[in-house]
Short mmCIF file of C-alpha atoms and ligand atoms in Angstrom, two decimals:
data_model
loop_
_atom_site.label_atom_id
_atom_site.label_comp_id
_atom_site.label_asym_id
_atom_site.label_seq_id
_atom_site.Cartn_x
_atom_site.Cartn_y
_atom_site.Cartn_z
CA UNK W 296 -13.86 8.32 -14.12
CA UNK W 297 -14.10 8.22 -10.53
CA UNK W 298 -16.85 5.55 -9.38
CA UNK W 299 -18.58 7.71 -6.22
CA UNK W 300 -18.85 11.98 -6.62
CA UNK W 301 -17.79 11.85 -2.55
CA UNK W 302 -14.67 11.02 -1.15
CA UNK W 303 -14.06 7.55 0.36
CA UNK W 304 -11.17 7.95 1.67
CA UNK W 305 -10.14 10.42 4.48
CA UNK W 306 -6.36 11.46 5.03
CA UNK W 307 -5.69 13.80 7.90
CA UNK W 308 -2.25 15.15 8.52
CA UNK W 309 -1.09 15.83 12.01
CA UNK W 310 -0.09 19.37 10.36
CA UNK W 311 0.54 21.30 6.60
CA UNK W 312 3.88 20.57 7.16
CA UNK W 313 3.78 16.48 6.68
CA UNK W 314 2.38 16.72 3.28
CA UNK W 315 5.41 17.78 1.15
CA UNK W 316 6.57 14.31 2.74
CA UNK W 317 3.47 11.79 2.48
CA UNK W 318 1.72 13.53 -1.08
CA UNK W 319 2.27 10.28 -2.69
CA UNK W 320 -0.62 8.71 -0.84
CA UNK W 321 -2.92 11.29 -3.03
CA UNK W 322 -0.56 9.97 -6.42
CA UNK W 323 -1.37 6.15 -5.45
CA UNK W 324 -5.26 7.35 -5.37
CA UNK W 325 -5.33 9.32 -8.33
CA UNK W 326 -4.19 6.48 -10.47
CA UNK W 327 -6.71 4.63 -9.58
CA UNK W 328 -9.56 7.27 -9.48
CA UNK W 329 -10.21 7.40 -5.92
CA UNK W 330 -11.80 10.13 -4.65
CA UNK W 331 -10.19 11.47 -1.12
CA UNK W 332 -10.18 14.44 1.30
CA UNK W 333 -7.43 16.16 2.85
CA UNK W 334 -7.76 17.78 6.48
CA UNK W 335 -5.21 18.61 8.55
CA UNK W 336 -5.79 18.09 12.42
CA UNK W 337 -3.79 17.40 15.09
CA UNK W 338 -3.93 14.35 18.25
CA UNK W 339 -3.09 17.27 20.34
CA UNK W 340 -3.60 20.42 18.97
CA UNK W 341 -6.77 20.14 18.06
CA UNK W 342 -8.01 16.82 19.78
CA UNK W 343 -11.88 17.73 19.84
CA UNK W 344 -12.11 18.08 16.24
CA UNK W 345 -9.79 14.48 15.50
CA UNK W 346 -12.41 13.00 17.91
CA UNK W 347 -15.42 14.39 15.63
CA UNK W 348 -13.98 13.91 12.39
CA UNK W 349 -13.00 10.22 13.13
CA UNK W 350 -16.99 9.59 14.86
CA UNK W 351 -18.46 10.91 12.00
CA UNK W 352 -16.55 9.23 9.38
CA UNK W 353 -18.45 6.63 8.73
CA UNK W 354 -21.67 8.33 8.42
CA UNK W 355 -20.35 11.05 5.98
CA UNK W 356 -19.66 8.21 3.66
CA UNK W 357 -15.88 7.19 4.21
CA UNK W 358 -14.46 3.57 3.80
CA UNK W 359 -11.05 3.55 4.65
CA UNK W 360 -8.89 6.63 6.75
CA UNK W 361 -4.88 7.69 6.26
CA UNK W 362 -3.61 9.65 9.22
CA UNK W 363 0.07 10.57 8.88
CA UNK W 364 2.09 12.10 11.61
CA UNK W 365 5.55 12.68 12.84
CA UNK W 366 7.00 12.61 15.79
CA UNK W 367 4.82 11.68 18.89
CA UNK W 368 2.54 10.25 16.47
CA UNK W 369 -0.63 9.76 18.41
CA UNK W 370 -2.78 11.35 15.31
CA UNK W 371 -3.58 7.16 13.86
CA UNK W 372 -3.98 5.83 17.21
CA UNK W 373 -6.67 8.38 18.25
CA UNK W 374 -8.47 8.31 15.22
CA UNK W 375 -8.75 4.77 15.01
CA UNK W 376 -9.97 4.76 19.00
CA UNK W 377 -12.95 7.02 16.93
CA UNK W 378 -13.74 4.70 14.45
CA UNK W 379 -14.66 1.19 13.08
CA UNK W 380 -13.21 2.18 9.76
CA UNK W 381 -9.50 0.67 8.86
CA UNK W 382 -7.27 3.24 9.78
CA UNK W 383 -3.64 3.55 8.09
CA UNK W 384 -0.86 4.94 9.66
CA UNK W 385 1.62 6.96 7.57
CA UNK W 386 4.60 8.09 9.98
CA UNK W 387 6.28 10.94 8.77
CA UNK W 388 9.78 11.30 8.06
CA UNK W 389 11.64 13.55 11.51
CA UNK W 390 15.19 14.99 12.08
CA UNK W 391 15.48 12.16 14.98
CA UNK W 392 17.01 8.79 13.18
CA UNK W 393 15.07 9.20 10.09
CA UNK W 394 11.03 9.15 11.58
CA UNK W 395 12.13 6.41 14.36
CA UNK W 396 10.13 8.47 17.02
CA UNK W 397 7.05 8.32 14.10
CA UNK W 398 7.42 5.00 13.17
CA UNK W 399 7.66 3.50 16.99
CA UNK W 400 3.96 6.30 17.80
CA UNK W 401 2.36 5.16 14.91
CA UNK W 402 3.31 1.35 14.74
CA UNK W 403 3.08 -0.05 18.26
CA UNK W 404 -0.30 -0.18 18.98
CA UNK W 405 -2.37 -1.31 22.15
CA UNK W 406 -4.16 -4.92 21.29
CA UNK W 407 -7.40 -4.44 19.59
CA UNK W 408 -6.98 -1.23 18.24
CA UNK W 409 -5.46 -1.49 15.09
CA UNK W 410 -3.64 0.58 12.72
CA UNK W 411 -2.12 -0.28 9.54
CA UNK W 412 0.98 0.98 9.39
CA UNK W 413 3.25 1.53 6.16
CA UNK W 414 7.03 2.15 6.29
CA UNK W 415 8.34 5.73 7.22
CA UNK W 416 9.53 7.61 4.05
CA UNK W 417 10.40 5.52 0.29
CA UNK W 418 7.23 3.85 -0.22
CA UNK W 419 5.44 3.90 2.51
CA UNK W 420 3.07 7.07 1.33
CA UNK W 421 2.50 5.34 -1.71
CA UNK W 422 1.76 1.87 0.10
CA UNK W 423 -0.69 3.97 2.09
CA UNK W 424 -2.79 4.77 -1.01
CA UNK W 425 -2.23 1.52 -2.14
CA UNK W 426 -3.67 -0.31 0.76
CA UNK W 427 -6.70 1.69 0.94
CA UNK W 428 -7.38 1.01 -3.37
CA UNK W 429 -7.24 -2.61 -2.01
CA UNK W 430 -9.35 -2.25 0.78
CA UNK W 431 -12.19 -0.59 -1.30
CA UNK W 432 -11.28 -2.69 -4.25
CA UNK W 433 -13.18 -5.97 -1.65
CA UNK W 434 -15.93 -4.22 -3.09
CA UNK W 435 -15.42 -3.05 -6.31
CA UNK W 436 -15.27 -5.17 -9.41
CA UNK W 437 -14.06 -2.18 -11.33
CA UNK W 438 -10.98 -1.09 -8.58
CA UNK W 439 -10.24 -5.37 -9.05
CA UNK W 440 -9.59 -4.89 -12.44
CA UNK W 441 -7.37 -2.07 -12.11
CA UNK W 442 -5.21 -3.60 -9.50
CA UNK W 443 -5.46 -6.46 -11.80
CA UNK W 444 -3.84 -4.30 -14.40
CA UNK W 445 -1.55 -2.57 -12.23
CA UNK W 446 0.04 -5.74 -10.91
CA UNK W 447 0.72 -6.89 -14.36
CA UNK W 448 2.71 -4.11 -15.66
CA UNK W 449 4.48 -4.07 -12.37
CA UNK W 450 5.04 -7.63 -13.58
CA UNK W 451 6.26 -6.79 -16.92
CA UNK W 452 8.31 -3.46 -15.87
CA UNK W 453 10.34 -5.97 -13.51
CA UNK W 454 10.80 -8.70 -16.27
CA UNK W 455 12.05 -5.52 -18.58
CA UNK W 456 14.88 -4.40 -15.95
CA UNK W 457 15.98 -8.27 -15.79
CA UNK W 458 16.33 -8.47 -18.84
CA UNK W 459 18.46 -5.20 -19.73
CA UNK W 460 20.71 -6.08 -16.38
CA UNK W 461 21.19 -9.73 -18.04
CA UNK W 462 22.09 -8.29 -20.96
CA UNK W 463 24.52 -5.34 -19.41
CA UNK W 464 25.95 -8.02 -17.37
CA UNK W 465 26.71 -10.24 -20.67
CA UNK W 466 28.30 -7.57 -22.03
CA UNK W 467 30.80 -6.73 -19.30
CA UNK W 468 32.10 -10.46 -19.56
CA UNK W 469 32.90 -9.78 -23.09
C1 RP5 I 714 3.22 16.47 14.35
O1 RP5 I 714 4.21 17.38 14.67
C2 RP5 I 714 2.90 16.74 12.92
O2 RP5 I 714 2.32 15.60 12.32
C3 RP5 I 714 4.22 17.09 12.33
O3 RP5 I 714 4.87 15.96 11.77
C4 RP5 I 714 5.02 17.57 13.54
C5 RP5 I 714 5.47 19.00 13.43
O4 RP5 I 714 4.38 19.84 13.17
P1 RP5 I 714 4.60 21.39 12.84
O5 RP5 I 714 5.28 21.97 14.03
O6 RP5 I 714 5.44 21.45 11.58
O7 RP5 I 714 3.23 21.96 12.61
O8 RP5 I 714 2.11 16.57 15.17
#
């Protein structure tokens, strides 16, 4: 059961097209029962509203905002110059060297204007989500617990592929 009926956490994409490529976030949140809103608005398509959504943020009840974009990827940047909320960066995967262009916009900040940034592509999306469970998890006993949980079997899934490599490798010596 999720612990608020409002979102807490706000993810904007720079356009409909980045989700197919950054949907994990929403995975990472769901497993832990976050609620979370999707928008999709744009640095520079549609600056006004970024600068009213990110102001108001706080007010309306959010904790922690995602902002993915790709290429000149201004979107995290502007949102956190909106906001005293933590703002994560997702950059989204591009045609040009992988997301470089994404990475480089989203990552290299100004001093004193931070933004979180995860990795572009793998698990970056999911880091994203998982980031923001820790974030709000500072003040939740109940998220604490299920990170708690989640760290363990990520604990014991590791252990489990150690011990079937040992074993495989045992075998080839044979
Ligand atoms: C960025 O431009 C978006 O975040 C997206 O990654 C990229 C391309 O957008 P579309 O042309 O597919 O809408 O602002």
């Amino acid at each position: 059961m999720p612990e608020t009926t409002s979102p807490l956490v706000g993810i904007v994409l720079g356009s409909d097209s980045d989700w197919p490529k950054i949907k994990a976030v929403a995975a990472a949140l769901d497993e832990f029962d976050v609620l979370y809103e999707v928008q999709v608005m744009s640095a520079h398509r549609t600056p006004e509203i970024v600068r009213q959504y990110a102001t108001m943020a706080a007010a309306r009840g959010l904790k922690v905002l995602i902002a993915a974009a790709g290429g000149a990827a201004h979107l995290a940047g502007v949102v956190a110059s909106h906001t005293m909320l933590p703002v994560i960066g997702i950059p989204v995967p591009t045609e040009l060297q992988g997301g470089l262009d994404s990475l480089l916009s989203t990552v290299q900040m100004p001093g004193d204007v931070p933004v979180a940034t995860v990795g572009v592509g793998g698990g970056g999306p999911r880091n994203a989500g998982l980031l923001a469970v820790q974030i709000l998890a500072l003040s939740s006993d109940s998220l604490q617990e299920k990170l708690a949980a989640f760290r363990h079997k990520l604990a014991e899934k590791t252990s489990t592929k150690n011990a079937a490599l040992q074993a495989a490798l045992r075998g080839e010596k044979k």
